[in-house]
């Protein structure tokens, strides 16, 4: 038996980076996984890779998380494919640079729409499925940027802080309603996925750029996708059945400073 045998996980942003790694690890531990992404080809290729190892464990679909009708369609398809949905991983997201003087309202709105509004729309649409498949778990991928600020990450800071608090409000609602549906947030520091490439470039690129980022982290290295995936695995499993409204900082110590 794997740690998440019998779990049915819907994972957004599953074409690459963290979402793909969550899919691989959850499937390794016995779950069925449904990977969605605007990059449908990427999600399909990760699902095919997982299915080569665990036949029939992975599915995928094209899905823009900012679109309510696409959520409805993808959730219905996932529930059909897996026989329900008991884990929702809201992972799709974009990074952004800009300070209060340089940020545009247009970009601010785009970041809130992809990183925040999508979680409201999607979690609301997923509630009936999660209620039908208790015990269930909602896992929202925030960031250390939701907890500590940077002068040049105005829109991203605000978005990831909203994800943090939204996770708690959902958790309290579910507890009050008597649902066995937990909701928690995960806060990674710089982790080796395509999203950190612009940050490495800003620091001079290559090894020098990476070293500049690593110096800010007490453990002196970037996170690896698997470091974050193990937190998601725990939160998806019943090992965390008494854990709700919590924030998991997988950050090499950076938020202690
Ligand atoms: N890697 C890090 O350093 C880091 C640190 C903290 C938080 N995070 C968060 O982790 C999550 C995953 O990031 P990642 O590092 O894997 O980045 P990534 O850029 O490698 O992957 C993000 C995925 O989301 C998808 N996506 C973007 N917009 C979408 C939309 N509208 N609908 C559906 N899919 C969409 C992309 O196509 C991509 O496959 C994000 O929410 C990010 O903010 C990442």
PDB file of C-alpha atoms and ligand atoms in Angstrom:
ATOM      1  CA  UNK A   1       0.000   0.000   0.000  1.00  0.00           C
ATOM      2  CA  UNK A   2       1.263   3.466  -0.897  1.00  0.00           C
ATOM      3  CA  UNK A   3       0.837   6.496   1.355  1.00  0.00           C
ATOM      4  CA  UNK A   4      -2.004   7.833  -0.837  1.00  0.00           C
ATOM      5  CA  UNK A   5      -3.520   4.615  -2.196  1.00  0.00           C
ATOM      6  CA  UNK A   6      -7.146   5.223  -3.197  1.00  0.00           C
ATOM      7  CA  UNK A   7      -6.725   9.024  -3.401  1.00  0.00           C
ATOM      8  CA  UNK A   8      -7.910  10.805  -6.540  1.00  0.00           C
ATOM      9  CA  UNK A   9      -5.906  13.956  -7.121  1.00  0.00           C
ATOM     10  CA  UNK A  10      -6.716  16.864  -9.438  1.00  0.00           C
ATOM     11  CA  UNK A  11      -3.535  18.889 -10.039  1.00  0.00           C
ATOM     12  CA  UNK A  12      -3.438  22.185 -11.953  1.00  0.00           C
ATOM     13  CA  UNK A  13      -0.313  23.379 -13.754  1.00  0.00           C
ATOM     14  CA  UNK A  14       0.773  19.773 -14.213  1.00  0.00           C
ATOM     15  CA  UNK A  15       2.696  20.140 -17.478  1.00  0.00           C
ATOM     16  CA  UNK A  16       6.062  20.899 -15.890  1.00  0.00           C
ATOM     17  CA  UNK A  17       7.880  22.015 -12.754  1.00  0.00           C
ATOM     18  CA  UNK A  18       6.201  21.427  -9.403  1.00  0.00           C
ATOM     19  CA  UNK A  19       2.824  20.201 -10.709  1.00  0.00           C
ATOM     20  CA  UNK A  20       4.483  17.467 -12.784  1.00  0.00           C
ATOM     21  CA  UNK A  21       6.565  16.377  -9.784  1.00  0.00           C
ATOM     22  CA  UNK A  22       3.463  16.246  -7.534  1.00  0.00           C
ATOM     23  CA  UNK A  23       1.833  13.976 -10.136  1.00  0.00           C
ATOM     24  CA  UNK A  24       4.846  11.652 -10.245  1.00  0.00           C
ATOM     25  CA  UNK A  25       5.227  11.339  -6.467  1.00  0.00           C
ATOM     26  CA  UNK A  26       1.501  10.931  -5.712  1.00  0.00           C
ATOM     27  CA  UNK A  27       1.261   8.222  -8.395  1.00  0.00           C
ATOM     28  CA  UNK A  28       4.380   6.509  -6.999  1.00  0.00           C
ATOM     29  CA  UNK A  29       2.555   6.396  -3.655  1.00  0.00           C
ATOM     30  CA  UNK A  30      -0.623   4.847  -5.075  1.00  0.00           C
ATOM     31  CA  UNK A  31      -2.876   7.773  -6.078  1.00  0.00           C
ATOM     32  CA  UNK A  32      -4.658   8.360  -9.342  1.00  0.00           C
ATOM     33  CA  UNK A  33      -3.755  11.784 -10.746  1.00  0.00           C
ATOM     34  CA  UNK A  34      -5.477  14.100 -13.205  1.00  0.00           C
ATOM     35  CA  UNK A  35      -3.058  16.740 -14.542  1.00  0.00           C
ATOM     36  CA  UNK A  36      -4.374  19.900 -16.156  1.00  0.00           C
ATOM     37  CA  UNK A  37      -2.597  22.823 -17.806  1.00  0.00           C
ATOM     38  CA  UNK A  38      -2.992  25.467 -20.517  1.00  0.00           C
ATOM     39  CA  UNK A  39      -0.096  23.530 -22.011  1.00  0.00           C
ATOM     40  CA  UNK A  40      -2.216  20.471 -22.803  1.00  0.00           C
ATOM     41  CA  UNK A  41       0.599  18.722 -24.670  1.00  0.00           C
ATOM     42  CA  UNK A  42       2.949  19.064 -21.717  1.00  0.00           C
ATOM     43  CA  UNK A  43       0.351  17.701 -19.284  1.00  0.00           C
ATOM     44  CA  UNK A  44      -0.365  14.769 -21.629  1.00  0.00           C
ATOM     45  CA  UNK A  45       3.300  13.956 -21.901  1.00  0.00           C
ATOM     46  CA  UNK A  46       3.761  13.933 -18.084  1.00  0.00           C
ATOM     47  CA  UNK A  47       0.657  11.701 -17.765  1.00  0.00           C
ATOM     48  CA  UNK A  48       2.075   9.329 -20.402  1.00  0.00           C
ATOM     49  CA  UNK A  49       5.381   9.188 -18.511  1.00  0.00           C
ATOM     50  CA  UNK A  50       3.542   8.313 -15.267  1.00  0.00           C
ATOM     51  CA  UNK A  51       1.418   5.692 -17.039  1.00  0.00           C
ATOM     52  CA  UNK A  52       4.550   3.946 -18.348  1.00  0.00           C
ATOM     53  CA  UNK A  53       5.436   3.314 -14.696  1.00  0.00           C
ATOM     54  CA  UNK A  54       1.916   2.969 -13.190  1.00  0.00           C
ATOM     55  CA  UNK A  55      -0.484   1.820 -15.907  1.00  0.00           C
ATOM     56  CA  UNK A  56      -3.812   3.709 -15.868  1.00  0.00           C
ATOM     57  CA  UNK A  57      -2.867   5.973 -12.929  1.00  0.00           C
ATOM     58  CA  UNK A  58      -2.651   9.291 -14.791  1.00  0.00           C
ATOM     59  CA  UNK A  59      -4.949  11.398 -16.954  1.00  0.00           C
ATOM     60  CA  UNK A  60      -4.667  14.896 -18.390  1.00  0.00           C
ATOM     61  CA  UNK A  61      -6.723  17.690 -19.908  1.00  0.00           C
ATOM     62  CA  UNK A  62      -6.376  21.158 -21.392  1.00  0.00           C
ATOM     63  CA  UNK A  63      -7.500  23.653 -18.752  1.00  0.00           C
ATOM     64  CA  UNK A  64      -7.082  27.378 -18.259  1.00  0.00           C
ATOM     65  CA  UNK A  65      -7.603  27.929 -14.523  1.00  0.00           C
ATOM     66  CA  UNK A  66      -8.925  31.457 -15.053  1.00  0.00           C
ATOM     67  CA  UNK A  67     -12.011  30.140 -16.912  1.00  0.00           C
ATOM     68  CA  UNK A  68     -14.997  28.912 -14.869  1.00  0.00           C
ATOM     69  CA  UNK A  69     -16.466  26.851 -17.726  1.00  0.00           C
ATOM     70  CA  UNK A  70     -13.143  25.066 -18.224  1.00  0.00           C
ATOM     71  CA  UNK A  71     -13.040  24.217 -14.506  1.00  0.00           C
ATOM     72  CA  UNK A  72     -16.524  22.677 -14.721  1.00  0.00           C
ATOM     73  CA  UNK A  73     -15.513  20.608 -17.742  1.00  0.00           C
ATOM     74  CA  UNK A  74     -12.152  19.457 -16.365  1.00  0.00           C
ATOM     75  CA  UNK A  75     -13.561  18.550 -12.936  1.00  0.00           C
ATOM     76  CA  UNK A  76     -16.392  16.507 -14.485  1.00  0.00           C
ATOM     77  CA  UNK A  77     -13.923  14.717 -16.756  1.00  0.00           C
ATOM     78  CA  UNK A  78     -11.578  14.006 -13.834  1.00  0.00           C
ATOM     79  CA  UNK A  79     -14.393  12.649 -11.660  1.00  0.00           C
ATOM     80  CA  UNK A  80     -15.441  10.356 -14.499  1.00  0.00           C
ATOM     81  CA  UNK A  81     -11.891   9.160 -15.142  1.00  0.00           C
ATOM     82  CA  UNK A  82     -10.883   8.580 -11.512  1.00  0.00           C
ATOM     83  CA  UNK A  83     -14.276   7.775  -9.956  1.00  0.00           C
ATOM     84  CA  UNK A  84     -14.298  11.019  -7.947  1.00  0.00           C
ATOM     85  CA  UNK A  85     -11.935  13.735  -6.685  1.00  0.00           C
ATOM     86  CA  UNK A  86     -10.575  13.654  -3.117  1.00  0.00           C
ATOM     87  CA  UNK A  87      -7.484  15.863  -3.448  1.00  0.00           C
ATOM     88  CA  UNK A  88      -7.344  19.270  -5.126  1.00  0.00           C
ATOM     89  CA  UNK A  89      -3.904  20.773  -5.701  1.00  0.00           C
ATOM     90  CA  UNK A  90      -4.177  24.397  -6.818  1.00  0.00           C
ATOM     91  CA  UNK A  91      -0.689  24.740  -8.242  1.00  0.00           C
ATOM     92  CA  UNK A  92      -0.912  26.632 -11.561  1.00  0.00           C
ATOM     93  CA  UNK A  93       0.563  30.085 -11.194  1.00  0.00           C
ATOM     94  CA  UNK A  94       2.785  32.758 -12.672  1.00  0.00           C
ATOM     95  CA  UNK A  95       5.563  34.873 -11.215  1.00  0.00           C
ATOM     96  CA  UNK A  96       5.932  38.587 -11.821  1.00  0.00           C
ATOM     97  CA  UNK A  97       8.328  41.443 -11.157  1.00  0.00           C
ATOM     98  CA  UNK A  98       7.380  45.054 -10.551  1.00  0.00           C
ATOM     99  CA  UNK A  99       7.296  47.628  -7.773  1.00  0.00           C
ATOM    100  CA  UNK A 100       4.667  50.192  -6.849  1.00  0.00           C
ATOM    101  CA  UNK A 101       6.130  52.644  -9.387  1.00  0.00           C
ATOM    102  CA  UNK A 102       6.704  50.269 -12.311  1.00  0.00           C
ATOM    103  CA  UNK A 103       3.820  47.778 -11.974  1.00  0.00           C
ATOM    104  CA  UNK A 104       0.904  48.279 -14.343  1.00  0.00           C
ATOM    105  CA  UNK A 105      -2.709  47.750 -13.388  1.00  0.00           C
ATOM    106  CA  UNK A 106      -3.066  45.396 -16.347  1.00  0.00           C
ATOM    107  CA  UNK A 107      -0.281  43.108 -15.138  1.00  0.00           C
ATOM    108  CA  UNK A 108      -1.475  43.352 -11.516  1.00  0.00           C
ATOM    109  CA  UNK A 109      -4.917  42.123 -12.661  1.00  0.00           C
ATOM    110  CA  UNK A 110      -3.364  39.308 -14.753  1.00  0.00           C
ATOM    111  CA  UNK A 111      -1.373  38.009 -11.757  1.00  0.00           C
ATOM    112  CA  UNK A 112      -4.387  38.179  -9.403  1.00  0.00           C
ATOM    113  CA  UNK A 113      -6.527  36.415 -12.007  1.00  0.00           C
ATOM    114  CA  UNK A 114      -4.127  33.511 -12.553  1.00  0.00           C
ATOM    115  CA  UNK A 115      -2.740  33.144  -9.016  1.00  0.00           C
ATOM    116  CA  UNK A 116      -5.764  34.066  -6.839  1.00  0.00           C
ATOM    117  CA  UNK A 117      -9.105  34.270  -8.666  1.00  0.00           C
ATOM    118  CA  UNK A 118      -8.487  30.825 -10.198  1.00  0.00           C
ATOM    119  CA  UNK A 119      -8.312  29.246  -6.736  1.00  0.00           C
ATOM    120  CA  UNK A 120     -11.595  30.870  -5.723  1.00  0.00           C
ATOM    121  CA  UNK A 121     -13.358  29.771  -8.926  1.00  0.00           C
ATOM    122  CA  UNK A 122     -11.842  26.290  -8.963  1.00  0.00           C
ATOM    123  CA  UNK A 123     -12.192  25.393  -5.297  1.00  0.00           C
ATOM    124  CA  UNK A 124     -15.804  26.562  -5.296  1.00  0.00           C
ATOM    125  CA  UNK A 125     -16.509  24.375  -8.331  1.00  0.00           C
ATOM    126  CA  UNK A 126     -14.654  21.421  -6.774  1.00  0.00           C
ATOM    127  CA  UNK A 127     -16.501  21.500  -3.420  1.00  0.00           C
ATOM    128  CA  UNK A 128     -19.332  19.133  -4.459  1.00  0.00           C
ATOM    129  CA  UNK A 129     -16.774  16.552  -5.622  1.00  0.00           C
ATOM    130  CA  UNK A 130     -14.690  16.875  -2.452  1.00  0.00           C
ATOM    131  CA  UNK A 131     -17.821  16.578  -0.295  1.00  0.00           C
ATOM    132  CA  UNK A 132     -18.661  13.339  -2.106  1.00  0.00           C
ATOM    133  CA  UNK A 133     -15.158  11.955  -1.532  1.00  0.00           C
ATOM    134  CA  UNK A 134     -14.330  12.609   2.122  1.00  0.00           C
ATOM    135  CA  UNK A 135     -11.806  12.576   3.691  1.00  0.00           C
ATOM    136  CA  UNK A 136     -10.596  15.176   1.217  1.00  0.00           C
ATOM    137  CA  UNK A 137      -7.726  17.639   1.067  1.00  0.00           C
ATOM    138  CA  UNK A 138      -7.254  21.009  -0.618  1.00  0.00           C
ATOM    139  CA  UNK A 139      -3.611  21.995  -1.110  1.00  0.00           C
ATOM    140  CA  UNK A 140      -2.896  25.524  -2.294  1.00  0.00           C
ATOM    141  CA  UNK A 141       0.572  26.346  -3.576  1.00  0.00           C
ATOM    142  CA  UNK A 142       1.429  29.786  -2.220  1.00  0.00           C
ATOM    143  CA  UNK A 143       5.071  30.868  -1.787  1.00  0.00           C
ATOM    144  CA  UNK A 144       7.443  32.328   0.787  1.00  0.00           C
ATOM    145  CA  UNK A 145       6.496  35.482  -1.150  1.00  0.00           C
ATOM    146  CA  UNK A 146       3.088  35.227   0.520  1.00  0.00           C
ATOM    147  CA  UNK A 147       4.800  35.590   3.902  1.00  0.00           C
ATOM    148  CA  UNK A 148       7.762  37.921   3.298  1.00  0.00           C
ATOM    149  CA  UNK A 149       7.885  40.867   0.916  1.00  0.00           C
ATOM    150  CA  UNK A 150      10.254  41.992  -1.813  1.00  0.00           C
ATOM    151  CA  UNK A 151      10.331  45.535  -3.184  1.00  0.00           C
ATOM    152  CA  UNK A 152      10.038  44.212  -6.720  1.00  0.00           C
ATOM    153  CA  UNK A 153       7.333  41.565  -6.297  1.00  0.00           C
ATOM    154  CA  UNK A 154       4.312  43.705  -5.506  1.00  0.00           C
ATOM    155  CA  UNK A 155       1.650  41.781  -7.444  1.00  0.00           C
ATOM    156  CA  UNK A 156       3.124  38.348  -6.607  1.00  0.00           C
ATOM    157  CA  UNK A 157       3.468  39.177  -2.877  1.00  0.00           C
ATOM    158  CA  UNK A 158      -0.152  40.302  -2.723  1.00  0.00           C
ATOM    159  CA  UNK A 159      -1.379  37.285  -4.720  1.00  0.00           C
ATOM    160  CA  UNK A 160       0.468  34.675  -2.672  1.00  0.00           C
ATOM    161  CA  UNK A 161      -0.582  36.300   0.632  1.00  0.00           C
ATOM    162  CA  UNK A 162      -4.189  36.080  -0.573  1.00  0.00           C
ATOM    163  CA  UNK A 163      -3.721  32.365  -1.326  1.00  0.00           C
ATOM    164  CA  UNK A 164      -2.372  31.858   2.222  1.00  0.00           C
ATOM    165  CA  UNK A 165      -5.380  33.498   3.924  1.00  0.00           C
ATOM    166  CA  UNK A 166      -7.916  32.037   1.503  1.00  0.00           C
ATOM    167  CA  UNK A 167      -6.661  28.542   2.421  1.00  0.00           C
ATOM    168  CA  UNK A 168      -7.380  29.252   6.100  1.00  0.00           C
ATOM    169  CA  UNK A 169     -10.849  30.656   5.474  1.00  0.00           C
ATOM    170  CA  UNK A 170     -11.766  27.590   3.399  1.00  0.00           C
ATOM    171  CA  UNK A 171     -10.377  25.340   6.166  1.00  0.00           C
ATOM    172  CA  UNK A 172     -12.463  27.062   8.851  1.00  0.00           C
ATOM    173  CA  UNK A 173     -15.605  26.902   6.732  1.00  0.00           C
ATOM    174  CA  UNK A 174     -15.178  23.171   6.090  1.00  0.00           C
ATOM    175  CA  UNK A 175     -14.503  22.480   9.786  1.00  0.00           C
ATOM    176  CA  UNK A 176     -17.532  24.516  10.853  1.00  0.00           C
ATOM    177  CA  UNK A 177     -19.746  22.751   8.325  1.00  0.00           C
ATOM    178  CA  UNK A 178     -18.583  19.376   9.666  1.00  0.00           C
ATOM    179  CA  UNK A 179     -16.910  18.323   6.416  1.00  0.00           C
ATOM    180  CA  UNK A 180     -13.833  16.119   6.577  1.00  0.00           C
ATOM    181  CA  UNK A 181     -12.184  18.396   4.027  1.00  0.00           C
ATOM    182  CA  UNK A 182      -8.904  19.967   5.070  1.00  0.00           C
ATOM    183  CA  UNK A 183      -7.307  23.020   3.463  1.00  0.00           C
ATOM    184  CA  UNK A 184      -3.671  24.033   3.801  1.00  0.00           C
ATOM    185  CA  UNK A 185      -1.087  26.120   1.991  1.00  0.00           C
ATOM    186  CA  UNK A 186       2.464  25.271   0.912  1.00  0.00           C
ATOM    187  CA  UNK A 187       5.135  27.988   0.717  1.00  0.00           C
ATOM    188  CA  UNK A 188       8.202  27.069  -1.342  1.00  0.00           C
ATOM    189  CA  UNK A 189      11.321  29.206  -1.628  1.00  0.00           C
ATOM    190  CA  UNK A 190      13.201  29.394  -5.003  1.00  0.00           C
ATOM    191  CA  UNK A 191      12.905  25.883  -6.411  1.00  0.00           C
ATOM    192  CA  UNK A 192      14.538  24.501  -9.540  1.00  0.00           C
ATOM    193  CA  UNK A 193      11.719  24.864 -12.112  1.00  0.00           C
ATOM    194  CA  UNK A 194      11.296  27.115 -15.185  1.00  0.00           C
ATOM    195  CA  UNK A 195       9.639  29.821 -13.024  1.00  0.00           C
ATOM    196  CA  UNK A 196      12.959  30.701 -11.296  1.00  0.00           C
ATOM    197  CA  UNK A 197      14.921  31.053 -14.533  1.00  0.00           C
ATOM    198  CA  UNK A 198      14.212  34.822 -14.810  1.00  0.00           C
ATOM    199  CA  UNK A 199      15.458  35.238 -11.216  1.00  0.00           C
ATOM    200  CA  UNK A 200      18.685  33.370 -12.038  1.00  0.00           C
ATOM    201  CA  UNK A 201      19.071  35.599 -15.120  1.00  0.00           C
ATOM    202  CA  UNK A 202      18.525  38.738 -12.999  1.00  0.00           C
ATOM    203  CA  UNK A 203      21.371  37.566 -10.752  1.00  0.00           C
ATOM    204  CA  UNK A 204      23.762  37.287 -13.716  1.00  0.00           C
ATOM    205  CA  UNK A 205      22.656  33.895 -15.083  1.00  0.00           C
ATOM    206  CA  UNK A 206      24.169  30.389 -14.798  1.00  0.00           C
ATOM    207  CA  UNK A 207      26.031  29.275 -11.700  1.00  0.00           C
ATOM    208  CA  UNK A 208      26.645  32.863 -10.551  1.00  0.00           C
ATOM    209  CA  UNK A 209      22.938  33.697 -10.756  1.00  0.00           C
ATOM    210  CA  UNK A 210      22.024  30.544  -8.885  1.00  0.00           C
ATOM    211  CA  UNK A 211      24.669  31.191  -6.214  1.00  0.00           C
ATOM    212  CA  UNK A 212      23.213  34.649  -5.650  1.00  0.00           C
ATOM    213  CA  UNK A 213      19.789  33.144  -4.928  1.00  0.00           C
ATOM    214  CA  UNK A 214      21.235  30.337  -2.797  1.00  0.00           C
ATOM    215  CA  UNK A 215      23.127  32.804  -0.581  1.00  0.00           C
ATOM    216  CA  UNK A 216      19.788  34.165   0.663  1.00  0.00           C
ATOM    217  CA  UNK A 217      18.753  30.696   1.878  1.00  0.00           C
ATOM    218  CA  UNK A 218      20.181  29.446   5.201  1.00  0.00           C
ATOM    219  CA  UNK A 219      20.565  25.902   3.768  1.00  0.00           C
ATOM    220  CA  UNK A 220      22.547  27.442   0.878  1.00  0.00           C
ATOM    221  CA  UNK A 221      20.862  25.766  -2.069  1.00  0.00           C
ATOM    222  CA  UNK A 222      17.757  26.061  -4.205  1.00  0.00           C
ATOM    223  CA  UNK A 223      14.814  23.789  -3.456  1.00  0.00           C
ATOM    224  CA  UNK A 224      14.346  20.735  -5.667  1.00  0.00           C
ATOM    225  CA  UNK A 225      10.801  19.918  -6.901  1.00  0.00           C
ATOM    226  CA  UNK A 226      10.850  16.751  -4.790  1.00  0.00           C
ATOM    227  CA  UNK A 227      11.425  18.796  -1.614  1.00  0.00           C
ATOM    228  CA  UNK A 228       8.062  20.478  -2.202  1.00  0.00           C
ATOM    229  CA  UNK A 229       6.337  17.313  -3.455  1.00  0.00           C
ATOM    230  CA  UNK A 230       6.935  15.525  -0.134  1.00  0.00           C
ATOM    231  CA  UNK A 231       4.892  18.231   1.660  1.00  0.00           C
ATOM    232  CA  UNK A 232       2.094  17.788  -0.871  1.00  0.00           C
ATOM    233  CA  UNK A 233       2.245  14.006  -0.411  1.00  0.00           C
ATOM    234  CA  UNK A 234       1.847  14.388   3.367  1.00  0.00           C
ATOM    235  CA  UNK A 235      -1.051  16.830   2.999  1.00  0.00           C
ATOM    236  CA  UNK A 236      -2.791  14.605   0.432  1.00  0.00           C
ATOM    237  CA  UNK A 237      -2.503  11.564   2.703  1.00  0.00           C
ATOM    238  CA  UNK A 238      -4.530  10.727   5.793  1.00  0.00           C
ATOM    239  CA  UNK A 239      -1.296  11.057   7.818  1.00  0.00           C
ATOM    240  CA  UNK A 240      -2.224  14.758   8.005  1.00  0.00           C
ATOM    241  CA  UNK A 241      -5.836  14.145   9.025  1.00  0.00           C
ATOM    242  CA  UNK A 242      -5.613  16.581  12.017  1.00  0.00           C
ATOM    243  CA  UNK A 243      -3.859  19.289   9.988  1.00  0.00           C
ATOM    244  CA  UNK A 244      -5.950  22.104   8.569  1.00  0.00           C
ATOM    245  CA  UNK A 245      -5.574  25.886   8.132  1.00  0.00           C
ATOM    246  CA  UNK A 246      -1.801  25.407   8.386  1.00  0.00           C
ATOM    247  CA  UNK A 247       1.034  26.820   6.307  1.00  0.00           C
ATOM    248  CA  UNK A 248       3.957  24.632   5.283  1.00  0.00           C
ATOM    249  CA  UNK A 249       7.145  26.604   4.680  1.00  0.00           C
ATOM    250  CA  UNK A 250       9.471  24.493   2.551  1.00  0.00           C
ATOM    251  CA  UNK A 251      12.064  27.190   2.395  1.00  0.00           C
ATOM    252  CA  UNK A 252      15.516  26.157   3.590  1.00  0.00           C
ATOM    253  CA  UNK A 253      15.013  28.488   6.566  1.00  0.00           C
ATOM    254  CA  UNK A 254      14.630  31.783   4.678  1.00  0.00           C
ATOM    255  CA  UNK A 255      11.516  32.988   6.517  1.00  0.00           C
ATOM    256  CA  UNK A 256      13.223  32.641   9.914  1.00  0.00           C
ATOM    257  CA  UNK A 257      15.442  35.655   9.147  1.00  0.00           C
TER     258      UNK A 257
HETATM  259  N1  LIG B   1       9.557  27.232  -8.383  1.00  0.00           N
HETATM  260  C1  LIG B   1       9.585  28.126  -7.412  1.00  0.00           C
HETATM  261  O1  LIG B   1      10.629  28.678  -7.074  1.00  0.00           O
HETATM  262  C2  LIG B   1       8.315  28.486  -6.675  1.00  0.00           C
HETATM  263  C3  LIG B   1       8.453  29.090  -5.416  1.00  0.00           C
HETATM  264  C4  LIG B   1       7.295  29.432  -4.727  1.00  0.00           C
HETATM  265  C5  LIG B   1       6.060  29.158  -5.267  1.00  0.00           C
HETATM  266  N2  LIG B   1       5.966  28.584  -6.499  1.00  0.00           N
HETATM  267  C6  LIG B   1       4.626  28.347  -7.030  1.00  0.00           C
HETATM  268  O2  LIG B   1       4.512  26.996  -7.424  1.00  0.00           O
HETATM  269  C7  LIG B   1       3.545  26.894  -8.477  1.00  0.00           C
HETATM  270  C8  LIG B   1       4.138  26.079  -9.619  1.00  0.00           C
HETATM  271  O3  LIG B   1       5.256  26.769 -10.118  1.00  0.00           O
HETATM  272  P1  LIG B   1       6.448  26.091 -10.928  1.00  0.00           P
HETATM  273  O4  LIG B   1       7.694  26.456 -10.237  1.00  0.00           O
HETATM  274  O5  LIG B   1       6.181  24.658 -11.199  1.00  0.00           O
HETATM  275  O6  LIG B   1       6.357  26.986 -12.247  1.00  0.00           O
HETATM  276  P2  LIG B   1       6.294  26.597 -13.786  1.00  0.00           P
HETATM  277  O7  LIG B   1       6.273  27.880 -14.522  1.00  0.00           O
HETATM  278  O8  LIG B   1       7.354  25.602 -14.095  1.00  0.00           O
HETATM  279  O9  LIG B   1       4.879  25.840 -13.921  1.00  0.00           O
HETATM  280  C9  LIG B   1       3.666  26.523 -13.838  1.00  0.00           C
HETATM  281  C10 LIG B   1       2.647  25.788 -14.690  1.00  0.00           C
HETATM  282  O10 LIG B   1       1.403  26.494 -14.600  1.00  0.00           O
HETATM  283  C11 LIG B   1       0.832  26.559 -15.895  1.00  0.00           C
HETATM  284  N3  LIG B   1      -0.090  27.686 -15.994  1.00  0.00           N
HETATM  285  C12 LIG B   1       0.198  29.016 -16.036  1.00  0.00           C
HETATM  286  N4  LIG B   1      -0.929  29.735 -16.209  1.00  0.00           N
HETATM  287  C13 LIG B   1      -1.950  28.849 -16.265  1.00  0.00           C
HETATM  288  C14 LIG B   1      -3.354  28.966 -16.434  1.00  0.00           C
HETATM  289  N5  LIG B   1      -3.949  30.160 -16.593  1.00  0.00           N
HETATM  290  N6  LIG B   1      -4.105  27.830 -16.425  1.00  0.00           N
HETATM  291  C15 LIG B   1      -3.531  26.615 -16.293  1.00  0.00           C
HETATM  292  N7  LIG B   1      -2.198  26.435 -16.154  1.00  0.00           N
HETATM  293  C16 LIG B   1      -1.424  27.539 -16.137  1.00  0.00           C
HETATM  294  C17 LIG B   1       2.028  26.695 -16.839  1.00  0.00           C
HETATM  295  O11 LIG B   1       1.687  26.323 -18.175  1.00  0.00           O
HETATM  296  C18 LIG B   1       3.033  25.759 -16.183  1.00  0.00           C
HETATM  297  O12 LIG B   1       2.940  24.440 -16.687  1.00  0.00           O
HETATM  298  C19 LIG B   1       3.160  28.342  -8.866  1.00  0.00           C
HETATM  299  O13 LIG B   1       1.939  28.670  -8.240  1.00  0.00           O
HETATM  300  C20 LIG B   1       4.298  29.155  -8.275  1.00  0.00           C
HETATM  301  O14 LIG B   1       3.915  30.468  -7.967  1.00  0.00           O
HETATM  302  C21 LIG B   1       7.072  28.226  -7.211  1.00  0.00           C
END
